[in-house]
PDB file of C-alpha atoms in Angstrom:
ATOM      1  CA  MET A1001      75.069 -93.829  22.242  1.00 46.00           C
ATOM      2  CA  SER A1002      72.178 -91.396  22.031  1.00 51.00           C
ATOM      3  CA  SER A1003      72.733 -87.723  21.595  1.00 52.00           C
ATOM      4  CA  LEU A1004      70.821 -84.993  23.457  1.00 52.00           C
ATOM      5  CA  THR A1005      69.173 -82.158  21.578  1.00 54.00           C
ATOM      6  CA  PHE A1006      69.146 -78.774  23.276  1.00 45.00           C
ATOM      7  CA  LYS A1007      66.696 -76.076  22.234  1.00 54.00           C
ATOM      8  CA  PRO A1008      68.139 -72.591  22.167  1.00 54.00           C
ATOM      9  CA  ARG A1009      66.815 -70.338  24.903  1.00 53.00           C
ATOM     10  CA  PRO A1010      64.414 -67.719  23.529  1.00 57.00           C
ATOM     11  CA  ARG A1011      65.939 -64.263  23.246  1.00 54.00           C
ATOM     12  CA  GLY A1012      64.947 -62.154  26.229  1.00 52.00           C
ATOM     13  CA  GLY A1013      63.892 -65.185  28.253  1.00 60.00           C
ATOM     14  CA  ASN A1014      60.277 -65.250  29.375  1.00 77.00           C
ATOM     15  CA  TRP A1015      60.001 -61.523  30.062  1.00 77.00           C
ATOM     16  CA  PRO A1016      57.950 -60.687  26.946  1.00 78.00           C
ATOM     17  CA  VAL A1017      55.467 -63.455  27.765  1.00 82.00           C
ATOM     18  CA  VAL A1018      55.241 -62.478  31.455  1.00 83.00           C
ATOM     19  CA  LEU A1019      54.722 -58.790  30.650  1.00 84.00           C
ATOM     20  CA  GLY A1020      52.096 -59.677  28.060  1.00 85.00           C
ATOM     21  CA  TRP A1021      50.116 -61.846  30.484  1.00 88.00           C
ATOM     22  CA  LEU A1022      50.293 -59.188  33.198  1.00 90.00           C
ATOM     23  CA  GLY A1023      48.927 -56.637  30.760  1.00 89.00           C
ATOM     24  CA  VAL A1024      46.058 -58.949  29.768  1.00 91.00           C
ATOM     25  CA  ILE A1025      45.162 -59.703  33.399  1.00 92.00           C
ATOM     26  CA  LEU A1026      45.244 -56.037  34.382  1.00 92.00           C
ATOM     27  CA  LEU A1027      43.079 -55.158  31.377  1.00 92.00           C
ATOM     28  CA  VAL A1028      40.466 -57.794  32.280  1.00 93.00           C
ATOM     29  CA  VAL A1029      40.294 -56.542  35.869  1.00 93.00           C
ATOM     30  CA  SER A1030      39.951 -52.929  34.723  1.00 91.00           C
ATOM     31  CA  VAL A1031      37.127 -53.787  32.308  1.00 90.00           C
ATOM     32  CA  ALA A1032      35.348 -55.730  35.049  1.00 92.00           C
ATOM     33  CA  LEU A1033      35.570 -52.801  37.479  1.00 90.00           C
ATOM     34  CA  MET A1034      34.418 -50.214  34.968  1.00 88.00           C
ATOM     35  CA  GLY A1035      31.639 -52.407  33.645  1.00 87.00           C
ATOM     36  CA  ALA A1036      30.354 -53.119  37.160  1.00 89.00           C
ATOM     37  CA  ALA A1037      30.278 -49.463  38.240  1.00 86.00           C
ATOM     38  CA  GLY A1038      26.944 -48.679  36.573  1.00 83.00           C
ATOM     39  CA  PRO A1039      25.012 -51.872  37.435  1.00 86.00           C
ATOM     40  CA  ALA A1040      26.283 -51.756  41.037  1.00 87.00           C
ATOM     41  CA  TYR A1041      24.760 -48.291  41.420  1.00 82.00           C
ATOM     42  CA  ARG A1042      21.519 -49.233  39.668  1.00 79.00           C
ATOM     43  CA  LEU A1043      21.102 -52.258  41.957  1.00 80.00           C
ATOM     44  CA  GLU A1044      21.868 -50.040  44.976  1.00 80.00           C
ATOM     45  CA  TRP A1045      24.901 -52.100  45.940  1.00 89.00           C
ATOM     46  CA  LEU A1046      27.080 -48.972  45.907  1.00 84.00           C
ATOM     47  CA  SER A1047      26.506 -45.268  46.365  1.00 83.00           C
ATOM     48  CA  LEU A1048      27.024 -42.956  43.396  1.00 76.00           C
ATOM     49  CA  GLY A1049      30.328 -41.738  44.832  1.00 82.00           C
ATOM     50  CA  SER A1050      31.584 -45.296  45.322  1.00 87.00           C
ATOM     51  CA  SER A1051      30.523 -46.213  41.788  1.00 84.00           C
ATOM     52  CA  PHE A1052      32.448 -43.273  40.340  1.00 81.00           C
ATOM     53  CA  THR A1053      35.441 -44.303  42.454  1.00 88.00           C
ATOM     54  CA  LEU A1054      35.178 -47.801  40.968  1.00 88.00           C
ATOM     55  CA  LEU A1055      35.057 -46.271  37.499  1.00 84.00           C
ATOM     56  CA  ARG A1056      38.168 -44.186  38.149  1.00 86.00           C
ATOM     57  CA  GLN A1057      40.032 -47.156  39.596  1.00 90.00           C
ATOM     58  CA  GLY A1058      39.171 -49.201  36.529  1.00 89.00           C
ATOM     59  CA  ALA A1059      40.415 -46.419  34.259  1.00 87.00           C
ATOM     60  CA  HIS A1060      43.682 -46.193  36.190  1.00 90.00           C
ATOM     61  CA  LEU A1061      44.184 -49.960  35.932  1.00 92.00           C
ATOM     62  CA  ALA A1062      43.482 -49.747  32.200  1.00 91.00           C
ATOM     63  CA  LEU A1063      46.220 -47.148  31.850  1.00 90.00           C
ATOM     64  CA  GLY A1064      48.553 -49.492  33.751  1.00 92.00           C
ATOM     65  CA  ALA A1065      47.627 -52.287  31.365  1.00 91.00           C
ATOM     66  CA  GLY A1066      48.436 -49.975  28.482  1.00 90.00           C
ATOM     67  CA  VAL A1067      51.899 -49.309  29.924  1.00 91.00           C
ATOM     68  CA  LEU A1068      52.500 -53.049  30.256  1.00 90.00           C
ATOM     69  CA  GLY A1069      51.256 -53.577  26.721  1.00 89.00           C
ATOM     70  CA  LEU A1070      53.711 -50.962  25.449  1.00 90.00           C
ATOM     71  CA  LEU A1071      56.589 -52.552  27.398  1.00 90.00           C
ATOM     72  CA  THR A1072      55.627 -55.963  26.055  1.00 88.00           C
ATOM     73  CA  PHE A1073      55.609 -54.664  22.493  1.00 86.00           C
ATOM     74  CA  MET A1074      58.988 -52.954  22.880  1.00 89.00           C
ATOM     75  CA  VAL A1075      60.777 -55.813  24.681  1.00 86.00           C
ATOM     76  CA  ALA A1076      59.321 -58.450  22.372  1.00 84.00           C
ATOM     77  CA  GLY A1077      60.263 -56.389  19.349  1.00 82.00           C
ATOM     78  CA  LEU A1078      63.862 -56.055  20.511  1.00 82.00           C
ATOM     79  CA  CYS A1079      64.007 -59.821  21.157  1.00 81.00           C
ATOM     80  CA  ARG A1080      62.248 -60.618  17.879  1.00 81.00           C
ATOM     81  CA  ARG A1081      59.428 -62.401  19.720  1.00 79.00           C
ATOM     82  CA  TRP A1082      56.526 -61.664  17.437  1.00 82.00           C
ATOM     83  CA  ARG A1083      53.717 -63.404  19.305  1.00 86.00           C
ATOM     84  CA  PRO A1084      54.264 -61.484  22.559  1.00 81.00           C
ATOM     85  CA  ALA A1085      54.668 -58.337  20.462  1.00 84.00           C
ATOM     86  CA  LEU A1086      51.246 -58.978  18.926  1.00 88.00           C
ATOM     87  CA  VAL A1087      49.770 -59.487  22.408  1.00 87.00           C
ATOM     88  CA  GLY A1088      51.240 -56.168  23.534  1.00 86.00           C
ATOM     89  CA  MET A1089      49.784 -54.386  20.518  1.00 89.00           C
ATOM     90  CA  LEU A1090      46.339 -55.908  21.134  1.00 90.00           C
ATOM     91  CA  VAL A1091      46.460 -54.837  24.777  1.00 90.00           C
ATOM     92  CA  ILE A1092      47.295 -51.274  23.742  1.00 89.00           C
ATOM     93  CA  LEU A1093      44.377 -51.187  21.288  1.00 91.00           C
ATOM     94  CA  ALA A1094      41.982 -52.672  23.861  1.00 89.00           C
ATOM     95  CA  VAL A1095      43.035 -50.088  26.437  1.00 89.00           C
ATOM     96  CA  ALA A1096      42.402 -47.272  23.970  1.00 88.00           C
ATOM     97  CA  VAL A1097      38.844 -48.554  23.439  1.00 86.00           C
ATOM     98  CA  THR A1098      38.287 -49.146  27.172  1.00 85.00           C
ATOM     99  CA  ILE A1099      39.197 -45.657  28.323  1.00 81.00           C
ATOM    100  CA  ALA A1100      37.492 -43.889  25.416  1.00 80.00           C
ATOM    101  CA  LEU A1101      34.200 -43.412  27.314  1.00 74.00           C
ATOM    102  CA  PRO A1102      35.734 -42.110  30.580  1.00 75.00           C
ATOM    103  CA  ALA A1103      37.990 -39.836  28.535  1.00 76.00           C
ATOM    104  CA  GLN A1104      34.996 -38.504  26.628  1.00 76.00           C
ATOM    105  CA  MET A1105      33.116 -37.872  29.885  1.00 70.00           C
ATOM    106  CA  MET A1106      36.084 -35.981  31.317  1.00 73.00           C
ATOM    107  CA  HIS A1107      36.341 -33.913  28.139  1.00 76.00           C
ATOM    108  CA  LEU A1108      32.637 -33.037  28.255  1.00 71.00           C
ATOM    109  CA  ALA A1109      32.889 -32.129  31.936  1.00 71.00           C
ATOM    110  CA  ARG A1110      35.525 -29.540  31.002  1.00 78.00           C
ATOM    111  CA  THR A1111      33.789 -28.144  27.912  1.00 81.00           C
ATOM    112  CA  VAL A1112      30.068 -27.932  28.779  1.00 86.00           C
ATOM    113  CA  PRO A1113      28.600 -25.709  31.514  1.00 89.00           C
ATOM    114  CA  PRO A1114      27.706 -27.284  34.893  1.00 91.00           C
ATOM    115  CA  ILE A1115      23.939 -27.125  34.327  1.00 94.00           C
ATOM    116  CA  HIS A1116      21.327 -29.871  34.230  1.00 94.00           C
ATOM    117  CA  ASP A1117      18.012 -28.177  33.305  1.00 96.00           C
ATOM    118  CA  ILE A1118      17.633 -27.309  29.604  1.00 97.00           C
ATOM    119  CA  THR A1119      14.629 -25.833  27.822  1.00 97.00           C
ATOM    120  CA  THR A1120      13.672 -24.239  24.521  1.00 97.00           C
ATOM    121  CA  ASP A1121      11.738 -21.520  26.367  1.00 97.00           C
ATOM    122  CA  MET A1122      13.885 -19.883  29.041  1.00 96.00           C
ATOM    123  CA  THR A1123      11.377 -17.067  29.618  1.00 95.00           C
ATOM    124  CA  ASP A1124       8.403 -19.336  30.351  1.00 95.00           C
ATOM    125  CA  PRO A1125       9.780 -22.888  30.607  1.00 96.00           C
ATOM    126  CA  PRO A1126       7.275 -25.768  30.582  1.00 96.00           C
ATOM    127  CA  ALA A1127       6.510 -26.746  34.184  1.00 96.00           C
ATOM    128  CA  PHE A1128       6.557 -30.237  35.641  1.00 96.00           C
ATOM    129  CA  GLU A1129       3.127 -31.214  36.959  1.00 95.00           C
ATOM    130  CA  ALA A1130       2.662 -34.974  36.827  1.00 96.00           C
ATOM    131  CA  LEU A1131       6.325 -35.505  37.775  1.00 96.00           C
ATOM    132  CA  ALA A1132       6.467 -32.776  40.412  1.00 94.00           C
ATOM    133  CA  ASP A1133       6.354 -35.188  43.366  1.00 94.00           C
ATOM    134  CA  GLU A1134       9.133 -37.361  41.940  1.00 93.00           C
ATOM    135  CA  ARG A1135      11.302 -34.315  41.428  1.00 93.00           C
ATOM    136  CA  ARG A1136      10.632 -33.011  44.943  1.00 93.00           C
ATOM    137  CA  ALA A1137      11.998 -36.305  46.272  1.00 92.00           C
ATOM    138  CA  ALA A1138      15.143 -35.931  44.128  1.00 90.00           C
ATOM    139  CA  PRO A1139      18.162 -33.699  44.827  1.00 90.00           C
ATOM    140  CA  ASN A1140      17.511 -31.276  41.947  1.00 91.00           C
ATOM    141  CA  ALA A1141      14.702 -28.726  42.124  1.00 89.00           C
ATOM    142  CA  VAL A1142      11.288 -28.879  40.479  1.00 92.00           C
ATOM    143  CA  ALA A1143      11.323 -25.252  39.369  1.00 93.00           C
ATOM    144  CA  TYR A1144      13.536 -23.985  36.579  1.00 94.00           C
ATOM    145  CA  PRO A1145      16.805 -22.607  38.054  1.00 93.00           C
ATOM    146  CA  GLY A1146      16.365 -19.198  36.433  1.00 92.00           C
ATOM    147  CA  GLU A1147      18.518 -16.674  34.613  1.00 94.00           C
ATOM    148  CA  PRO A1148      21.984 -17.967  35.684  1.00 94.00           C
ATOM    149  CA  THR A1149      21.207 -21.316  34.021  1.00 95.00           C
ATOM    150  CA  ALA A1150      19.559 -19.617  31.035  1.00 95.00           C
ATOM    151  CA  ARG A1151      22.616 -17.430  30.482  1.00 96.00           C
ATOM    152  CA  GLN A1152      24.936 -20.455  30.442  1.00 95.00           C
ATOM    153  CA  GLN A1153      22.585 -22.332  28.107  1.00 96.00           C
ATOM    154  CA  ARG A1154      22.504 -19.485  25.576  1.00 95.00           C
ATOM    155  CA  ILE A1155      26.292 -19.533  25.403  1.00 95.00           C
ATOM    156  CA  ALA A1156      26.748 -23.308  25.290  1.00 94.00           C
ATOM    157  CA  TYR A1157      23.739 -24.302  23.163  1.00 95.00           C
ATOM    158  CA  PRO A1158      22.751 -21.296  21.024  1.00 95.00           C
ATOM    159  CA  HIS A1159      21.114 -23.565  18.432  1.00 94.00           C
ATOM    160  CA  LEU A1160      18.373 -24.822  20.783  1.00 95.00           C
ATOM    161  CA  ALA A1161      15.052 -23.219  19.910  1.00 96.00           C
ATOM    162  CA  PRO A1162      11.345 -24.068  19.801  1.00 97.00           C
ATOM    163  CA  LEU A1163      10.067 -26.068  16.852  1.00 97.00           C
ATOM    164  CA  THR A1164       7.165 -24.610  14.841  1.00 97.00           C
ATOM    165  CA  LEU A1165       5.241 -26.923  12.529  1.00 97.00           C
ATOM    166  CA  ASP A1166       2.570 -25.995  10.006  1.00 95.00           C
ATOM    167  CA  ARG A1167       0.484 -29.013  10.926  1.00 95.00           C
ATOM    168  CA  PRO A1168      -2.701 -29.615  12.971  1.00 96.00           C
ATOM    169  CA  LEU A1169      -2.233 -29.828  16.739  1.00 97.00           C
ATOM    170  CA  ALA A1170      -3.475 -33.428  16.878  1.00 96.00           C
ATOM    171  CA  ARG A1171      -0.981 -34.527  14.240  1.00 96.00           C
ATOM    172  CA  VAL A1172       1.939 -32.856  16.020  1.00 97.00           C
ATOM    173  CA  MET A1173       0.883 -34.427  19.330  1.00 97.00           C
ATOM    174  CA  ALA A1174       0.711 -37.829  17.684  1.00 97.00           C
ATOM    175  CA  ALA A1175       4.258 -37.322  16.404  1.00 97.00           C
ATOM    176  CA  VAL A1176       5.402 -36.341  19.901  1.00 97.00           C
ATOM    177  CA  GLU A1177       3.826 -39.457  21.444  1.00 97.00           C
ATOM    178  CA  ALA A1178       5.253 -41.760  18.774  1.00 97.00           C
ATOM    179  CA  THR A1179       8.741 -40.310  19.190  1.00 97.00           C
ATOM    180  CA  ALA A1180       8.604 -40.681  22.978  1.00 97.00           C
ATOM    181  CA  GLU A1181       7.424 -44.283  22.612  1.00 96.00           C
ATOM    182  CA  ALA A1182      10.243 -45.057  20.171  1.00 96.00           C
ATOM    183  CA  ARG A1183      12.729 -43.918  22.814  1.00 95.00           C
ATOM    184  CA  ASP A1184      11.183 -46.170  25.506  1.00 94.00           C
ATOM    185  CA  TRP A1185      10.473 -43.255  27.801  1.00 96.00           C
ATOM    186  CA  ASP A1186       8.263 -43.845  30.826  1.00 96.00           C
ATOM    187  CA  VAL A1187       5.322 -41.560  30.016  1.00 96.00           C
ATOM    188  CA  ALA A1188       3.710 -40.113  33.141  1.00 96.00           C
ATOM    189  CA  GLU A1189       0.965 -38.028  31.561  1.00 95.00           C
ATOM    190  CA  THR A1190      -0.372 -37.111  28.141  1.00 95.00           C
ATOM    191  CA  THR A1191      -2.989 -34.524  27.235  1.00 95.00           C
ATOM    192  CA  SER A1192      -3.975 -32.936  23.943  1.00 94.00           C
ATOM    193  CA  SER A1193      -1.096 -30.453  24.219  1.00 96.00           C
ATOM    194  CA  ARG A1194       1.337 -31.775  26.880  1.00 97.00           C
ATOM    195  CA  LEU A1195       3.467 -34.809  27.570  1.00 98.00           C
ATOM    196  CA  GLU A1196       5.569 -35.618  30.630  1.00 98.00           C
ATOM    197  CA  ALA A1197       7.955 -38.554  30.696  1.00 97.00           C
ATOM    198  CA  THR A1198      11.130 -39.899  32.257  1.00 97.00           C
ATOM    199  CA  ALA A1199      14.169 -41.157  30.361  1.00 96.00           C
ATOM    200  CA  THR A1200      16.503 -43.588  32.157  1.00 92.00           C
ATOM    201  CA  THR A1201      20.105 -44.060  31.061  1.00 85.00           C
ATOM    202  CA  ARG A1202      21.141 -47.663  30.423  1.00 81.00           C
ATOM    203  CA  TRP A1203      24.448 -47.839  32.282  1.00 80.00           C
ATOM    204  CA  PHE A1204      23.981 -45.973  35.560  1.00 81.00           C
ATOM    205  CA  GLY A1205      20.205 -45.685  35.439  1.00 81.00           C
ATOM    206  CA  PHE A1206      20.156 -41.894  35.837  1.00 87.00           C
ATOM    207  CA  GLU A1207      16.658 -40.455  35.474  1.00 93.00           C
ATOM    208  CA  ASP A1208      15.976 -37.307  33.448  1.00 95.00           C
ATOM    209  CA  ASP A1209      12.481 -35.805  33.331  1.00 97.00           C
ATOM    210  CA  ILE A1210      10.973 -34.358  30.178  1.00 98.00           C
ATOM    211  CA  VAL A1211       7.989 -32.085  29.627  1.00 98.00           C
ATOM    212  CA  ILE A1212       6.766 -31.127  26.147  1.00 98.00           C
ATOM    213  CA  ARG A1213       4.256 -28.320  25.556  1.00 98.00           C
ATOM    214  CA  LEU A1214       2.377 -27.578  22.339  1.00 98.00           C
ATOM    215  CA  THR A1215       0.982 -24.110  21.649  1.00 97.00           C
ATOM    216  CA  GLU A1216      -1.092 -23.041  18.652  1.00 96.00           C
ATOM    217  CA  THR A1217       0.215 -19.834  17.057  1.00 95.00           C
ATOM    218  CA  PRO A1218      -0.632 -17.952  13.836  1.00 95.00           C
ATOM    219  CA  SER A1219       2.411 -19.525  12.143  1.00 94.00           C
ATOM    220  CA  GLY A1220       1.717 -23.086  13.312  1.00 96.00           C
ATOM    221  CA  VAL A1221       2.036 -25.335  16.335  1.00 97.00           C
ATOM    222  CA  ARG A1222       4.961 -24.375  18.530  1.00 98.00           C
ATOM    223  CA  VAL A1223       6.709 -27.237  20.319  1.00 98.00           C
ATOM    224  CA  ASP A1224       8.610 -26.369  23.489  1.00 98.00           C
ATOM    225  CA  MET A1225      10.582 -28.939  25.427  1.00 98.00           C
ATOM    226  CA  ARG A1226      12.336 -29.089  28.769  1.00 98.00           C
ATOM    227  CA  SER A1227      14.678 -31.875  29.888  1.00 97.00           C
ATOM    228  CA  ALA A1228      16.069 -31.864  33.435  1.00 96.00           C
ATOM    229  CA  SER A1229      18.193 -34.329  35.396  1.00 95.00           C
ATOM    230  CA  ARG A1230      16.967 -35.409  38.819  1.00 94.00           C
ATOM    231  CA  MET A1231      20.464 -35.428  40.288  1.00 89.00           C
ATOM    232  CA  GLY A1232      23.911 -34.073  39.530  1.00 83.00           C
ATOM    233  CA  ARG A1233      25.179 -30.583  38.904  1.00 85.00           C
ATOM    234  CA  SER A1234      26.209 -31.163  35.280  1.00 85.00           C
ATOM    235  CA  ASP A1235      24.467 -33.363  32.720  1.00 86.00           C
ATOM    236  CA  LEU A1236      27.517 -33.451  30.389  1.00 87.00           C
ATOM    237  CA  GLY A1237      25.365 -32.080  27.583  1.00 90.00           C
ATOM    238  CA  THR A1238      22.883 -34.973  27.659  1.00 92.00           C
ATOM    239  CA  ASN A1239      19.693 -32.917  28.021  1.00 95.00           C
ATOM    240  CA  ALA A1240      20.569 -30.477  25.241  1.00 96.00           C
ATOM    241  CA  ALA A1241      21.393 -33.344  22.883  1.00 94.00           C
ATOM    242  CA  ARG A1242      18.145 -35.080  23.825  1.00 96.00           C
ATOM    243  CA  ILE A1243      16.059 -32.004  23.025  1.00 97.00           C
ATOM    244  CA  GLN A1244      17.800 -31.416  19.699  1.00 97.00           C
ATOM    245  CA  THR A1245      17.411 -34.973  18.406  1.00 97.00           C
ATOM    246  CA  PHE A1246      13.857 -35.318  19.729  1.00 97.00           C
ATOM    247  CA  LEU A1247      12.620 -32.178  17.997  1.00 97.00           C
ATOM    248  CA  GLU A1248      14.303 -33.235  14.758  1.00 97.00           C
ATOM    249  CA  ASP A1249      12.524 -36.610  14.897  1.00 97.00           C
ATOM    250  CA  VAL A1250       9.175 -35.005  15.741  1.00 97.00           C
ATOM    251  CA  ALA A1251       9.493 -32.674  12.763  1.00 96.00           C
ATOM    252  CA  HIS A1252      10.259 -35.647  10.507  1.00 96.00           C
ATOM    253  CA  ARG A1253       7.284 -37.666  11.765  1.00 95.00           C
ATOM    254  CA  ALA A1254       4.830 -34.772  11.626  1.00 94.00           C
ATOM    255  CA  ARG A1255       5.742 -33.967   8.015  1.00 89.00           C
ATOM    256  CA  GLN A1256       5.358 -37.527   6.740  1.00 86.00           C
TER     257      GLN A1256
END
């Protein structure tokens, strides 16, 4: 007479496994939505507003996945189910990474001023010439916004200033051109003392226009730079950061 062997039922039933799988599925969907937001706008499948809505929805789903991951970890821990507990922990970590960028964008939106046109010379900012037509077709203006923007820039980015180099004009211009090329900017025009170019962001494909002006002074060649977004009220600090890093790289190249 054969005997039957019964396996003990896992503590907590299948709830830890079910919660873990739900968290994983929700996380995958959220990553897909957030990842598609930028390319969908660049390919003109969605408007900018719809793309941002998709991004927010993905972030909300990621937070839901994080809640499920936490529940999975807690329930599995109480039931001593270590594999589901590990899944819950991994979901929590993945959610933290997933929402890091949207969280950073929200933080910047609260901490930087709502301006999008930054320059090292607020009294006589370099003017767009070769890119003037492209900017006229865009929502943001061609001309510098004026003193209200300058006042906010002085408060938010007091470190931004022109770069003066004790080097020949041709050498400084060569450094400017090489630095722009290294950044894969779309150069619209180059002269002996000016450069105009457009930088395109990788994710959403936002276009920011740049104009660089060189002026010979008794103390050396002065480099002024202006970086302005074609659309949007706030650039989240992108243009100021671009100017700062670009001028630092130009100074390094020119002094080599």
